[in-house]
Coordinates of C-alpha atoms in Angstrom, one line a residue:
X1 CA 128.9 148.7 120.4
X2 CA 130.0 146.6 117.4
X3 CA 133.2 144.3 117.5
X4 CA 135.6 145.0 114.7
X5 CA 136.9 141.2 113.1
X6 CA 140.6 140.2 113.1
X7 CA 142.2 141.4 110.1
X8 CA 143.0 138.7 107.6
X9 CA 145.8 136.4 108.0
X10 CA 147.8 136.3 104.7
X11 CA 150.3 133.2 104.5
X12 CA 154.0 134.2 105.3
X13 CA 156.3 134.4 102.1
X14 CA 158.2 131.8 101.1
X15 CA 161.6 133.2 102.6
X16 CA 159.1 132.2 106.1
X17 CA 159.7 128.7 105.0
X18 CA 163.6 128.4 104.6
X19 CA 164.4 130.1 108.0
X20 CA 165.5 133.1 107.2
X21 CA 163.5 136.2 109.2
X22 CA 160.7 137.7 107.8
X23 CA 158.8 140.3 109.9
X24 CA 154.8 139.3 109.5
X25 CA 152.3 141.8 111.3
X26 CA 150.0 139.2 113.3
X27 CA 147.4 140.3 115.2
X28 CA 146.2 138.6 119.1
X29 CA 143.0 139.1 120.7
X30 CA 143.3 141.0 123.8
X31 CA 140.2 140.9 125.8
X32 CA 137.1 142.5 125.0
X33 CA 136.6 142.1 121.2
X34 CA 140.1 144.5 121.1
X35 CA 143.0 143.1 119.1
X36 CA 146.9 144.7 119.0
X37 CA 149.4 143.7 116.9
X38 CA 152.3 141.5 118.6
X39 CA 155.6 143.1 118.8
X40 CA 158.1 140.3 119.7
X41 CA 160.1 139.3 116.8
X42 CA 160.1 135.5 117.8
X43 CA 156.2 135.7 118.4
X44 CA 156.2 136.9 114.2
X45 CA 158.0 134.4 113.2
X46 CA 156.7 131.6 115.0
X47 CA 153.1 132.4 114.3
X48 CA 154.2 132.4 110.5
X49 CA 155.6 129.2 110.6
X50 CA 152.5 127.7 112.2
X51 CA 150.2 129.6 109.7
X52 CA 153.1 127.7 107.3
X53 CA 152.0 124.4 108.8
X54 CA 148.3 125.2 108.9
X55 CA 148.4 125.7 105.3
X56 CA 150.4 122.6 104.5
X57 CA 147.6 120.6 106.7
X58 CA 144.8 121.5 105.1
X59 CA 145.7 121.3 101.1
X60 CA 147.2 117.8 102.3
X61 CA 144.0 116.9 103.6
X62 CA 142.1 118.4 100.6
X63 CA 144.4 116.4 98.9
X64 CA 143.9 113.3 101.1
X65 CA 140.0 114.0 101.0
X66 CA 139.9 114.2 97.1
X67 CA 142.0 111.1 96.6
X68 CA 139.0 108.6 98.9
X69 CA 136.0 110.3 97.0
X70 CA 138.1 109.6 93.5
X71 CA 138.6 105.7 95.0
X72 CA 134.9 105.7 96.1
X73 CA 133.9 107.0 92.4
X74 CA 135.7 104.2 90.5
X75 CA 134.2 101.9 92.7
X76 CA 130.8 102.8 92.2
X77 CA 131.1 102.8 88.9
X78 CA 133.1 99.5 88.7
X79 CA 130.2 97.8 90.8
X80 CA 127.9 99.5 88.7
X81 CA 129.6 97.9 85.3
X82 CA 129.3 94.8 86.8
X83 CA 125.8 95.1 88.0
X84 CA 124.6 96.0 84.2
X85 CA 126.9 92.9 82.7
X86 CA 124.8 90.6 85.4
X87 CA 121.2 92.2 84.1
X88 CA 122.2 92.0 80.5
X89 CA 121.7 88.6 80.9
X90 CA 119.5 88.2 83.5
X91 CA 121.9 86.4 85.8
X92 CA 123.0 86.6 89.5
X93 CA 126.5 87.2 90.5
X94 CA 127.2 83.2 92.1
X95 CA 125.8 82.3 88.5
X96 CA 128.0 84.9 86.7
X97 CA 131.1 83.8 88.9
X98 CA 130.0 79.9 88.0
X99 CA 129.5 80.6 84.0
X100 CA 132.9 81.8 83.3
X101 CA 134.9 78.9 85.0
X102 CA 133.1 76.4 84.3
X103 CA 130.8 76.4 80.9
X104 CA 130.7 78.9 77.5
X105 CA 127.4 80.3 77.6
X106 CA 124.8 79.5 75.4
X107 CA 122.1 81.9 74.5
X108 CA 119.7 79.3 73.6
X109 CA 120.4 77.2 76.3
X110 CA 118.8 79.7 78.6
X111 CA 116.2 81.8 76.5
X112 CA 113.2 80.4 75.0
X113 CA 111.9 82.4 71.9
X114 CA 111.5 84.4 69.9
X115 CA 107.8 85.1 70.6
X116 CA 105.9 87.4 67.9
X117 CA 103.0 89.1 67.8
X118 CA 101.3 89.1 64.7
X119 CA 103.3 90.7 61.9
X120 CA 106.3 90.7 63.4
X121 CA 110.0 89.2 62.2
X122 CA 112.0 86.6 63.9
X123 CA 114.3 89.6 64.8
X124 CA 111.3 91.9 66.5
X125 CA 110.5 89.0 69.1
X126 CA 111.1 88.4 72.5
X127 CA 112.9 85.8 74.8
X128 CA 111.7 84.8 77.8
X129 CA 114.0 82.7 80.6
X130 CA 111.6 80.1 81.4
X131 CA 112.0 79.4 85.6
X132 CA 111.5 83.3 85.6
X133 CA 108.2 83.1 83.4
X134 CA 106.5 81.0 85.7
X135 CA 107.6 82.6 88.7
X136 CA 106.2 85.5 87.2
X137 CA 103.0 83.7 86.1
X138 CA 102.5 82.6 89.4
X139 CA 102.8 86.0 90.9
X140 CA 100.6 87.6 88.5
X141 CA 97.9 85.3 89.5
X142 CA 98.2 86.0 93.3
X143 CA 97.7 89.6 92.1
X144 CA 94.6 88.9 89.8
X145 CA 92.9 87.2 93.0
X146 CA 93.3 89.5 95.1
X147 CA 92.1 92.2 92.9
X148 CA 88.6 89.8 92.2
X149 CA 88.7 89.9 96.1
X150 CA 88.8 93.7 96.7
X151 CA 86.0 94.2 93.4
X152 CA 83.9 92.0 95.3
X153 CA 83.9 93.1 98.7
X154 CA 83.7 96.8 97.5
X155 CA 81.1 97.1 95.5
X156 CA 80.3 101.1 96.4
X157 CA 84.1 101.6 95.0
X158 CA 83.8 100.1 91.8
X159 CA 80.1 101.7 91.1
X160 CA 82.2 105.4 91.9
X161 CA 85.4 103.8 89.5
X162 CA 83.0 103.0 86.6
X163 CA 81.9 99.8 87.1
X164 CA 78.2 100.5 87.6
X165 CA 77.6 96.7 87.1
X166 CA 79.4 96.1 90.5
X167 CA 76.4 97.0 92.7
X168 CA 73.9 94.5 90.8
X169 CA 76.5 91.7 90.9
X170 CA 76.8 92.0 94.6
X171 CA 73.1 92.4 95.3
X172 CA 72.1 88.9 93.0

């Protein structure tokens, strides 16, 4: 035996609201999947009114709900702004807070450059920030070593990866 739904519940009219009476059919659920419609006029009006207030609740809180994720956007995208100001310039925030009280900034007081490859105009070259490049450097050469390391204590790996010099090295 299937169980028929509730009817739908369609928002008093807007006389509902001011007090007068308005007759709404609401339905109640009996027992047994079985629903009748209510009879008393009271019962009608009240159940209108707090379908009324139902209503009202949620747009407020739709409204509510919109409003934080709108304040949670622009500040995402404020932080965001900020975060792209800092990298333009390859700076971190207590520096960007420090540069603009205390000192202008000067381009050349923190780039060194331009650096060109052959061919190239002063306007085609790079800058480097120099306490970055050998912080860099020095990273790059942990890597290198422990890439020597693995070549040599693998030798089978590198014969299979091309390097069919790999085997002899480690045999001599």
């Amino acid at each position: 035996r299937t169980e028929m739904p509730p009817p739908p519940v369609t928002p008093p009219p807007s006389s509902a609201r001011s007090g007068a009476a308005v007759t709404v059919p609401v339905f109640t659920p009996l027992g047994h999947g079985k629903w009748h419609q209510a009879s008393s006029h009271n019962d009608d009006s009240a159940h209108a009114a707090a379908i009324a207030a139902g209503a009202q609740l949620r747009h407020q809180a739709l409204v509510d709900g919109f409003a934080r994720a709108q304040e949670a956007e622009d500040k995402r995208r404020a932080t965001f702004r900020h975060a792209m100001a800092r990298n333009a310039v390859g700076a971190d925030a207590v520096e960007m807070s420090r540069r603009g009280r205390d000192s202008p900034f000067l381009f050349q007081q923190r780039y060194e450059g331009p650096f060109l490859q052959r061919g190239q105009v002063p306007e085609e070259g790079f800058y480097l920030i120099p306490v970055r490049a050998l912080q860099q450097s020095a990273q790059d050469a942990v890597q290198r070593e422990k890439i020597h390391q693995y070549r040599e204590e693998h030798p089978m790996t590198m014969f299979l990866a091309g390097d069919h010099g790999a085997i002899i090295r480690a045999f001599s």
